[in-house]
Amino acid sequence: NRLFTKCPKIILNILRNFVHSPAEKMRLYAKALQNIGKSASQTYYTWISPNVSLPDIVHKDLQEHFGNYQAGKLLNEYFVSSSPVMDARLFDLSVYLPYDLLKKVDMMTMSFGLEARVPFLDHELVEKALQLPEEWHFDLFTEKKILKEIAEKRIPRSIIKRKKHGFFVPVGKWFRNDLKDCLLDTIH
C-alpha cells in the first residue's frame, strides 16, 4: 500500500491500464445488460462515453455556458437509417474519430515531438470499406473480421487467432534496473 501512495501518478496509470481482472469483465457484462431495450444510439453512447456528468468535468463557473447541452443527443442525428451498425460507423468517422480519438492521439504524440499515422483511415480505404455489405463489417464473435481474413493470406493463423493484448510495458524490469533509484527516492 505504501508503494501506491508514494508512486508517481504516471506509473499508477500505466499499471491500471494492464489490469484485466474478473471484476472488470463483470462490469462490462453488467453494462451490456443495462442496455437491453435501449435505442441503438443510446446503447452506442453508453459504450463510447465515460460515466460522467457535466459537473464532473466542467468548473461550476463555466457550466452555465453549456446550458442544457447533452452530448448523447448528437447521436440521434446520425442514427436515422435502418442500419445501426452503419450509423455507428458514420458517427465514428464524422465525429468520434476527428473530434475525440484522433485529437487525443495528436496532442499526446505532438507533446513528445512525434507524428502518428493512421493507415486504416486512408480515404480510399475508408470509401471502399463503406461500400462493403453490412454483414461483412459486423460479426458477433469475430473482431476485425475483414482485416483478419485479408491477413490470413500473409500472416500465420496462430498470430491472427491469438487473444488480444495491449502493448507490453516492462515496468517491473524498469523498477529493478534503470528506474530503481528513482523509485526508491520517490518512496522514501
Tab-separated table of N, CA and C in Angstrom, residues 5-145:
chain	number	residue	atom	x	y	z
A	5	THR	N	0.837	4.767	-2.544
A	5	THR	CA	0.583	6.136	-2.101
A	5	THR	C	1.748	7.052	-2.444
A	6	LYS	N	2.935	6.507	-2.588
A	6	LYS	CA	4.110	7.315	-2.896
A	6	LYS	C	4.497	7.278	-4.382
A	7	CYS	N	3.977	6.325	-5.116
A	7	CYS	CA	4.356	6.125	-6.511
A	7	CYS	C	3.853	7.278	-7.383
A	8	PRO	N	4.657	7.751	-8.345
A	8	PRO	CA	4.202	8.823	-9.233
A	8	PRO	C	2.930	8.417	-9.983
A	9	LYS	N	2.074	9.386	-10.231
A	9	LYS	CA	0.774	9.133	-10.854
A	9	LYS	C	0.892	8.446	-12.214
A	10	ILE	N	1.902	8.823	-12.999
A	10	ILE	CA	2.044	8.218	-14.329
A	10	ILE	C	2.292	6.718	-14.230
A	11	ILE	N	3.052	6.298	-13.227
A	11	ILE	CA	3.326	4.867	-13.039
A	11	ILE	C	2.034	4.143	-12.668
A	12	LEU	N	1.243	4.747	-11.777
A	12	LEU	CA	-0.029	4.136	-11.388
A	12	LEU	C	-0.954	3.995	-12.589
A	13	ASN	N	-0.991	5.011	-13.451
A	13	ASN	CA	-1.843	4.942	-14.634
A	13	ASN	C	-1.393	3.829	-15.577
A	14	ILE	N	-0.107	3.656	-15.729
A	14	ILE	CA	0.413	2.575	-16.570
A	14	ILE	C	-0.014	1.231	-15.999
A	15	LEU	N	0.133	1.056	-14.692
A	15	LEU	CA	-0.242	-0.207	-14.061
A	15	LEU	C	-1.740	-0.475	-14.212
A	16	ARG	N	-2.560	0.543	-14.034
A	16	ARG	CA	-4.017	0.374	-14.143
A	16	ARG	C	-4.437	-0.083	-15.537
A	17	ASN	N	-3.726	0.363	-16.556
A	17	ASN	CA	-4.087	0.007	-17.923
A	17	ASN	C	-3.837	-1.459	-18.249
A	18	PHE	N	-3.100	-2.151	-17.420
A	18	PHE	CA	-2.783	-3.540	-17.706
A	18	PHE	C	-3.492	-4.510	-16.769
A	19	VAL	N	-4.471	-4.024	-16.033
A	19	VAL	CA	-5.236	-4.888	-15.144
A	19	VAL	C	-6.510	-5.304	-15.858
A	20	HIS	N	-6.649	-6.582	-16.099
A	20	HIS	CA	-7.849	-7.109	-16.739
A	20	HIS	C	-8.448	-8.141	-15.790
A	21	SER	N	-9.002	-7.655	-14.721
A	21	SER	CA	-9.498	-8.519	-13.661
A	21	SER	C	-10.877	-9.080	-13.973
A	22	PRO	N	-11.265	-10.139	-13.275
A	22	PRO	CA	-12.631	-10.652	-13.411
A	22	PRO	C	-13.664	-9.575	-13.072
A	23	ALA	N	-13.354	-8.694	-12.129
A	23	ALA	CA	-14.281	-7.619	-11.762
A	23	ALA	C	-14.515	-6.685	-12.943
A	24	GLU	N	-13.463	-6.404	-13.700
A	24	GLU	CA	-13.602	-5.545	-14.885
A	24	GLU	C	-14.479	-6.223	-15.929
A	25	LYS	N	-14.285	-7.517	-16.114
A	25	LYS	CA	-15.114	-8.251	-17.069
A	25	LYS	C	-16.576	-8.238	-16.625
A	26	MET	N	-16.822	-8.393	-15.339
A	26	MET	CA	-18.193	-8.364	-14.827
A	26	MET	C	-18.827	-6.984	-15.041
A	27	ARG	N	-18.027	-5.942	-14.904
A	27	ARG	CA	-18.537	-4.589	-15.133
A	27	ARG	C	-18.989	-4.428	-16.582
A	28	LEU	N	-18.216	-4.990	-17.512
A	28	LEU	CA	-18.584	-4.915	-18.924
A	28	LEU	C	-19.854	-5.709	-19.212
A	29	TYR	N	-19.979	-6.890	-18.598
A	29	TYR	CA	-21.199	-7.686	-18.777
A	29	TYR	C	-22.409	-6.942	-18.225
A	30	ALA	N	-22.248	-6.319	-17.072
A	30	ALA	CA	-23.351	-5.561	-16.465
A	30	ALA	C	-23.753	-4.393	-17.363
A	31	LYS	N	-22.767	-3.735	-17.945
A	31	LYS	CA	-23.043	-2.615	-18.853
A	31	LYS	C	-23.853	-3.098	-20.053
A	32	ALA	N	-23.510	-4.256	-20.574
A	32	ALA	CA	-24.245	-4.806	-21.716
A	32	ALA	C	-25.691	-5.102	-21.331
A	33	LEU	N	-25.898	-5.668	-20.159
A	33	LEU	CA	-27.257	-5.989	-19.712
A	33	LEU	C	-28.091	-4.731	-19.489
A	34	GLN	N	-27.461	-3.657	-19.020
A	34	GLN	CA	-28.188	-2.405	-18.779
A	34	GLN	C	-28.700	-1.784	-20.074
A	35	ASN	N	-28.109	-2.154	-21.194
A	35	ASN	CA	-28.502	-1.557	-22.471
A	35	ASN	C	-29.629	-2.301	-23.180
A	36	ILE	N	-30.071	-3.404	-22.626
A	36	ILE	CA	-31.165	-4.143	-23.248
A	36	ILE	C	-32.404	-3.253	-23.277
A	37	GLY	N	-32.996	-3.130	-24.435
A	37	GLY	CA	-34.205	-2.335	-24.590
A	37	GLY	C	-33.964	-0.875	-24.935
A	38	LYS	N	-32.716	-0.431	-24.902
A	38	LYS	CA	-32.418	0.961	-25.258
A	38	LYS	C	-32.282	1.085	-26.771
A	39	SER	N	-32.419	2.303	-27.270
A	39	SER	CA	-32.250	2.540	-28.708
A	39	SER	C	-30.790	2.312	-29.091
A	40	ALA	N	-30.551	2.149	-30.379
A	40	ALA	CA	-29.183	1.934	-30.873
A	40	ALA	C	-28.285	3.103	-30.497
A	41	SER	N	-28.791	4.336	-30.613
A	41	SER	CA	-27.953	5.493	-30.297
A	41	SER	C	-27.645	5.565	-28.804
A	42	GLN	N	-28.618	5.243	-27.953
A	42	GLN	CA	-28.379	5.255	-26.501
A	42	GLN	C	-27.363	4.185	-26.113
A	43	THR	N	-27.507	3.006	-26.695
A	43	THR	CA	-26.578	1.915	-26.397
A	43	THR	C	-25.163	2.288	-26.827
A	44	TYR	N	-25.044	2.814	-28.029
A	44	TYR	CA	-23.730	3.206	-28.544
A	44	TYR	C	-23.096	4.262	-27.636
A	45	TYR	N	-23.894	5.234	-27.216
A	45	TYR	CA	-23.392	6.313	-26.362
A	45	TYR	C	-22.839	5.774	-25.047
A	46	THR	N	-23.503	4.802	-24.449
A	46	THR	CA	-23.005	4.278	-23.165
A	46	THR	C	-21.666	3.568	-23.327
A	47	TRP	N	-21.399	3.035	-24.529
A	47	TRP	CA	-20.129	2.334	-24.730
A	47	TRP	C	-18.980	3.288	-25.043
A	48	ILE	N	-19.253	4.419	-25.686
A	48	ILE	CA	-18.144	5.302	-26.067
A	48	ILE	C	-17.920	6.439	-25.094
A	49	SER	N	-18.856	6.682	-24.198
A	49	SER	CA	-18.727	7.840	-23.316
A	49	SER	C	-18.360	7.422	-21.907
A	50	PRO	N	-17.597	8.266	-21.225
A	50	PRO	CA	-17.305	7.976	-19.827
A	50	PRO	C	-18.567	8.189	-18.997
A	51	ASN	N	-18.619	7.555	-17.853
A	51	ASN	CA	-19.788	7.674	-16.994
A	51	ASN	C	-19.635	8.917	-16.106
A	52	VAL	N	-19.656	10.095	-16.733
A	52	VAL	CA	-19.514	11.354	-16.009
A	52	VAL	C	-20.582	12.331	-16.472
A	53	SER	N	-20.869	13.287	-15.624
A	53	SER	CA	-21.823	14.325	-15.992
A	53	SER	C	-21.071	15.650	-16.112
A	54	LEU	N	-21.740	16.668	-16.631
A	54	LEU	CA	-21.118	17.967	-16.833
A	54	LEU	C	-20.455	18.507	-15.564
A	55	PRO	N	-21.106	18.451	-14.396
A	55	PRO	CA	-20.450	18.948	-13.190
A	55	PRO	C	-19.155	18.214	-12.830
A	56	ASP	N	-19.024	16.965	-13.301
A	56	ASP	CA	-17.805	16.200	-13.016
A	56	ASP	C	-16.602	16.712	-13.794
A	57	ILE	N	-16.827	17.317	-14.949
A	57	ILE	CA	-15.695	17.666	-15.817
A	57	ILE	C	-15.549	19.151	-16.116
A	58	VAL	N	-16.563	19.967	-15.800
A	58	VAL	CA	-16.505	21.390	-16.112
A	58	VAL	C	-16.643	22.194	-14.818
A	59	HIS	N	-15.774	23.164	-14.644
A	59	HIS	CA	-15.822	24.013	-13.449
A	59	HIS	C	-17.184	24.677	-13.329
A	60	LYS	N	-17.673	24.836	-12.102
A	60	LYS	CA	-19.033	25.354	-11.885
A	60	LYS	C	-19.253	26.728	-12.504
A	61	ASP	N	-18.209	27.560	-12.588
A	61	ASP	CA	-18.349	28.887	-13.191
A	61	ASP	C	-18.593	28.825	-14.703
A	62	LEU	N	-18.220	27.707	-15.332
A	62	LEU	CA	-18.371	27.562	-16.780
A	62	LEU	C	-19.623	26.784	-17.180
A	63	GLN	N	-20.247	26.096	-16.236
A	63	GLN	CA	-21.378	25.235	-16.560
A	63	GLN	C	-22.546	25.993	-17.185
A	64	GLU	N	-22.776	27.230	-16.772
A	64	GLU	CA	-23.907	27.990	-17.318
A	64	GLU	C	-23.777	28.229	-18.821
A	65	HIS	N	-22.549	28.251	-19.332
A	65	HIS	CA	-22.331	28.471	-20.761
A	65	HIS	C	-22.771	27.274	-21.604
A	66	PHE	N	-22.890	26.103	-20.974
A	66	PHE	CA	-23.296	24.908	-21.690
A	66	PHE	C	-24.814	24.745	-21.723
A	67	GLY	N	-25.535	25.474	-20.898
A	67	GLY	CA	-26.995	25.368	-20.864
A	67	GLY	C	-27.411	23.944	-20.551
A	68	ASN	N	-28.365	23.418	-21.295
A	68	ASN	CA	-28.801	22.041	-21.056
A	68	ASN	C	-28.236	21.087	-22.127
A	69	TYR	N	-27.031	21.389	-22.606
A	69	TYR	CA	-26.379	20.574	-23.632
A	69	TYR	C	-26.196	19.140	-23.138
A	70	GLN	N	-26.530	18.184	-23.984
A	70	GLN	CA	-26.318	16.771	-23.698
A	70	GLN	C	-25.665	16.135	-24.907
A	71	ALA	N	-24.460	15.614	-24.697
A	71	ALA	CA	-23.693	15.053	-25.814
A	71	ALA	C	-24.419	13.901	-26.494
A	72	GLY	N	-25.155	13.114	-25.742
A	72	GLY	CA	-25.849	11.963	-26.311
A	72	GLY	C	-26.866	12.335	-27.375
A	73	LYS	N	-27.409	13.554	-27.313
A	73	LYS	CA	-28.417	13.971	-28.300
A	73	LYS	C	-27.828	14.092	-29.706
A	74	LEU	N	-26.549	14.377	-29.810
A	74	LEU	CA	-25.898	14.481	-31.107
A	74	LEU	C	-26.001	13.166	-31.882
A	75	LEU	N	-25.948	12.066	-31.155
A	75	LEU	CA	-26.028	10.765	-31.815
A	75	LEU	C	-27.337	10.569	-32.569
A	76	ASN	N	-28.408	11.140	-32.064
A	76	ASN	CA	-29.714	10.963	-32.709
A	76	ASN	C	-29.712	11.473	-34.147
A	77	GLU	N	-28.847	12.455	-34.443
A	77	GLU	CA	-28.746	12.973	-35.808
A	77	GLU	C	-28.096	11.960	-36.753
A	78	TYR	N	-27.304	11.044	-36.196
A	78	TYR	CA	-26.595	10.064	-37.007
A	78	TYR	C	-27.311	8.720	-37.071
A	79	PHE	N	-28.081	8.382	-36.046
A	79	PHE	CA	-28.768	7.096	-36.012
A	79	PHE	C	-30.171	7.252	-36.594
A	80	VAL	N	-30.233	7.381	-37.913
A	80	VAL	CA	-31.515	7.627	-38.584
A	80	VAL	C	-31.864	6.556	-39.618
A	81	SER	N	-30.901	5.747	-40.023
A	81	SER	CA	-31.183	4.734	-41.038
A	81	SER	C	-31.677	3.453	-40.374
A	82	SER	N	-31.909	2.444	-41.181
A	82	SER	CA	-32.341	1.153	-40.640
A	82	SER	C	-31.158	0.293	-40.229
A	83	SER	N	-29.949	0.827	-40.328
A	83	SER	CA	-28.749	0.066	-40.007
A	83	SER	C	-27.942	0.741	-38.899
A	84	PRO	N	-28.144	0.339	-37.646
A	84	PRO	CA	-27.366	0.933	-36.546
A	84	PRO	C	-25.856	0.743	-36.704
A	85	VAL	N	-25.453	-0.368	-37.309
A	85	VAL	CA	-24.017	-0.625	-37.497
A	85	VAL	C	-23.415	0.432	-38.421
A	86	MET	N	-24.080	0.701	-39.541
A	86	MET	CA	-23.565	1.699	-40.468
A	86	MET	C	-23.704	3.112	-39.895
A	87	ASP	N	-24.759	3.355	-39.119
A	87	ASP	CA	-24.917	4.658	-38.463
A	87	ASP	C	-23.760	4.903	-37.494
A	88	ALA	N	-23.391	3.859	-36.752
A	88	ALA	CA	-22.271	3.987	-35.810
A	88	ALA	C	-20.971	4.265	-36.557
A	89	ARG	N	-20.782	3.591	-37.686
A	89	ARG	CA	-19.575	3.829	-38.491
A	89	ARG	C	-19.526	5.282	-38.975
A	90	LEU	N	-20.644	5.785	-39.438
A	90	LEU	CA	-20.709	7.169	-39.909
A	90	LEU	C	-20.419	8.138	-38.766
A	91	PHE	N	-20.990	7.881	-37.600
A	91	PHE	CA	-20.731	8.743	-36.445
A	91	PHE	C	-19.248	8.700	-36.071
A	92	ASP	N	-18.680	7.498	-36.057
A	92	ASP	CA	-17.257	7.366	-35.729
A	92	ASP	C	-16.392	8.184	-36.676
A	93	LEU	N	-16.661	8.073	-37.972
A	93	LEU	CA	-15.855	8.777	-38.972
A	93	LEU	C	-16.079	10.281	-38.966
A	94	SER	N	-17.301	10.709	-38.654
A	94	SER	CA	-17.643	12.136	-38.723
A	94	SER	C	-17.377	12.894	-37.429
A	95	VAL	N	-17.514	12.222	-36.298
A	95	VAL	CA	-17.439	12.923	-35.015
A	95	VAL	C	-16.425	12.309	-34.053
A	96	TYR	N	-16.625	11.041	-33.707
A	96	TYR	CA	-15.830	10.415	-32.639
A	96	TYR	C	-14.336	10.381	-32.958
A	97	LEU	N	-13.986	9.966	-34.168
A	97	LEU	CA	-12.563	9.931	-34.525
A	97	LEU	C	-11.940	11.329	-34.609
A	98	PRO	N	-12.462	12.239	-35.446
A	98	PRO	CA	-11.774	13.527	-35.600
A	98	PRO	C	-11.837	14.438	-34.376
A	99	TYR	N	-12.929	14.394	-33.616
A	99	TYR	CA	-13.077	15.334	-32.510
A	99	TYR	C	-12.751	14.741	-31.146
A	100	ASP	N	-12.414	13.460	-31.103
A	100	ASP	CA	-12.071	12.856	-29.822
A	100	ASP	C	-10.792	12.033	-29.941
A	101	LEU	N	-10.884	10.848	-30.516
A	101	LEU	CA	-9.736	9.943	-30.519
A	101	LEU	C	-8.513	10.492	-31.253
A	102	LEU	N	-8.704	10.958	-32.480
A	102	LEU	CA	-7.555	11.464	-33.242
A	102	LEU	C	-6.975	12.734	-32.627
A	103	LYS	N	-7.831	13.534	-32.027
A	103	LYS	CA	-7.366	14.751	-31.360
A	103	LYS	C	-6.470	14.388	-30.173
A	104	LYS	N	-6.886	13.373	-29.405
A	104	LYS	CA	-6.086	12.926	-28.259
A	104	LYS	C	-4.754	12.347	-28.719
A	105	VAL	N	-4.798	11.526	-29.770
A	105	VAL	CA	-3.558	10.949	-30.309
A	105	VAL	C	-2.618	12.059	-30.755
A	106	ASP	N	-3.150	13.043	-31.449
A	106	ASP	CA	-2.340	14.146	-31.948
A	106	ASP	C	-1.713	14.938	-30.797
A	107	MET	N	-2.511	15.247	-29.786
A	107	MET	CA	-1.980	16.013	-28.646
A	107	MET	C	-0.884	15.234	-27.924
A	108	MET	N	-1.107	13.940	-27.718
A	108	MET	CA	-0.117	13.132	-26.988
A	108	MET	C	1.164	12.954	-27.796
A	109	THR	N	1.040	12.645	-29.074
A	109	THR	CA	2.252	12.423	-29.858
A	109	THR	C	3.014	13.724	-30.078
A	110	MET	N	2.298	14.804	-30.361
A	110	MET	CA	2.971	16.082	-30.584
A	110	MET	C	3.659	16.590	-29.314
A	111	SER	N	3.116	16.262	-28.147
A	111	SER	CA	3.757	16.707	-26.906
A	111	SER	C	5.127	16.055	-26.725
A	112	PHE	N	5.364	14.945	-27.450
A	112	PHE	CA	6.664	14.288	-27.397
A	112	PHE	C	7.430	14.425	-28.711
A	113	GLY	N	6.950	15.324	-29.578
A	113	GLY	CA	7.642	15.568	-30.843
A	113	GLY	C	7.491	14.431	-31.836
A	114	LEU	N	6.423	13.658	-31.724
A	114	LEU	CA	6.185	12.546	-32.636
A	114	LEU	C	5.021	12.861	-33.557
A	115	GLU	N	4.968	12.155	-34.658
A	115	GLU	CA	3.819	12.277	-35.548
A	115	GLU	C	3.252	10.881	-35.766
A	116	ALA	N	1.980	10.718	-35.477
A	116	ALA	CA	1.333	9.418	-35.618
A	116	ALA	C	0.702	9.291	-36.996
A	117	ARG	N	0.651	8.076	-37.478
A	117	ARG	CA	-0.006	7.783	-38.753
A	117	ARG	C	-1.165	6.827	-38.481
A	118	VAL	N	-2.234	6.972	-39.222
A	118	VAL	CA	-3.392	6.088	-39.092
A	118	VAL	C	-3.716	5.525	-40.479
A	119	PRO	N	-2.975	4.498	-40.898
A	119	PRO	CA	-3.110	3.994	-42.268
A	119	PRO	C	-4.494	3.438	-42.592
A	120	PHE	N	-5.225	2.949	-41.610
A	120	PHE	CA	-6.553	2.401	-41.888
A	120	PHE	C	-7.587	3.503	-42.089
A	121	LEU	N	-7.196	4.759	-41.970
A	121	LEU	CA	-8.098	5.872	-42.239
A	121	LEU	C	-7.791	6.560	-43.568
A	122	ASP	N	-6.980	5.912	-44.390
A	122	ASP	CA	-6.747	6.418	-45.737
A	122	ASP	C	-8.108	6.554	-46.420
A	123	HIS	N	-8.383	7.699	-47.035
A	123	HIS	CA	-9.723	7.962	-47.559
A	123	HIS	C	-10.184	6.929	-48.577
A	124	GLU	N	-9.281	6.422	-49.415
A	124	GLU	CA	-9.680	5.424	-50.407
A	124	GLU	C	-10.060	4.104	-49.733
A	125	LEU	N	-9.320	3.732	-48.701
A	125	LEU	CA	-9.624	2.503	-47.960
A	125	LEU	C	-10.959	2.632	-47.224
A	126	VAL	N	-11.203	3.771	-46.604
A	126	VAL	CA	-12.466	4.005	-45.887
A	126	VAL	C	-13.639	3.981	-46.860
A	127	GLU	N	-13.494	4.654	-48.002
A	127	GLU	CA	-14.576	4.674	-49.001
A	127	GLU	C	-14.899	3.258	-49.481
A	128	LYS	N	-13.874	2.474	-49.715
A	128	LYS	CA	-14.077	1.090	-50.169
A	128	LYS	C	-14.752	0.266	-49.071
A	129	ALA	N	-14.313	0.426	-47.841
A	129	ALA	CA	-14.889	-0.331	-46.724
A	129	ALA	C	-16.361	0.000	-46.517
A	130	LEU	N	-16.721	1.255	-46.698
A	130	LEU	CA	-18.116	1.655	-46.509
A	130	LEU	C	-19.024	1.122	-47.615
A	131	GLN	N	-18.448	0.700	-48.740
A	131	GLN	CA	-19.248	0.135	-49.833
A	131	GLN	C	-19.521	-1.361	-49.644
A	132	LEU	N	-18.803	-1.983	-48.721
A	132	LEU	CA	-18.986	-3.414	-48.494
A	132	LEU	C	-20.327	-3.682	-47.817
A	133	PRO	N	-20.903	-4.844	-48.041
A	133	PRO	CA	-22.169	-5.173	-47.377
A	133	PRO	C	-22.016	-5.151	-45.851
A	134	GLU	N	-23.103	-4.771	-45.186
A	134	GLU	CA	-23.070	-4.632	-43.723
A	134	GLU	C	-22.621	-5.905	-43.023
A	135	GLU	N	-23.053	-7.044	-43.501
A	135	GLU	CA	-22.705	-8.301	-42.819
A	135	GLU	C	-21.199	-8.566	-42.839
A	136	TRP	N	-20.477	-7.930	-43.750
A	136	TRP	CA	-19.025	-8.070	-43.772
A	136	TRP	C	-18.382	-7.256	-42.648
A	137	HIS	N	-19.046	-6.193	-42.220
A	137	HIS	CA	-18.493	-5.319	-41.190
A	137	HIS	C	-18.641	-5.887	-39.787
A	138	PHE	N	-19.684	-6.634	-39.567
A	138	PHE	CA	-20.041	-6.974	-38.198
A	138	PHE	C	-20.243	-8.469	-38.045
A	139	ASP	N	-19.533	-9.045	-37.090
A	139	ASP	CA	-19.701	-10.442	-36.739
A	139	ASP	C	-19.652	-10.489	-35.215
A	140	LEU	N	-20.683	-11.003	-34.609
A	140	LEU	CA	-20.806	-11.007	-33.156
A	140	LEU	C	-19.629	-11.689	-32.466
A	141	PHE	N	-19.011	-12.650	-33.129
A	141	PHE	CA	-17.978	-13.446	-32.483
A	141	PHE	C	-16.561	-13.151	-32.968
A	142	THR	N	-16.408	-12.290	-33.965
A	142	THR	CA	-15.089	-12.018	-34.523
A	142	THR	C	-14.848	-10.525	-34.630
A	143	GLU	N	-13.824	-10.051	-33.950
A	143	GLU	CA	-13.427	-8.651	-34.092
A	143	GLU	C	-12.561	-8.521	-35.342
A	144	LYS	N	-12.688	-7.402	-36.020
A	144	LYS	CA	-11.856	-7.095	-37.188
A	144	LYS	C	-11.910	-8.213	-38.229
A	145	LYS	N	-13.099	-8.671	-38.515
A	145	LYS	CA	-13.327	-9.826	-39.392
A	145	LYS	C	-12.657	-9.669	-40.759
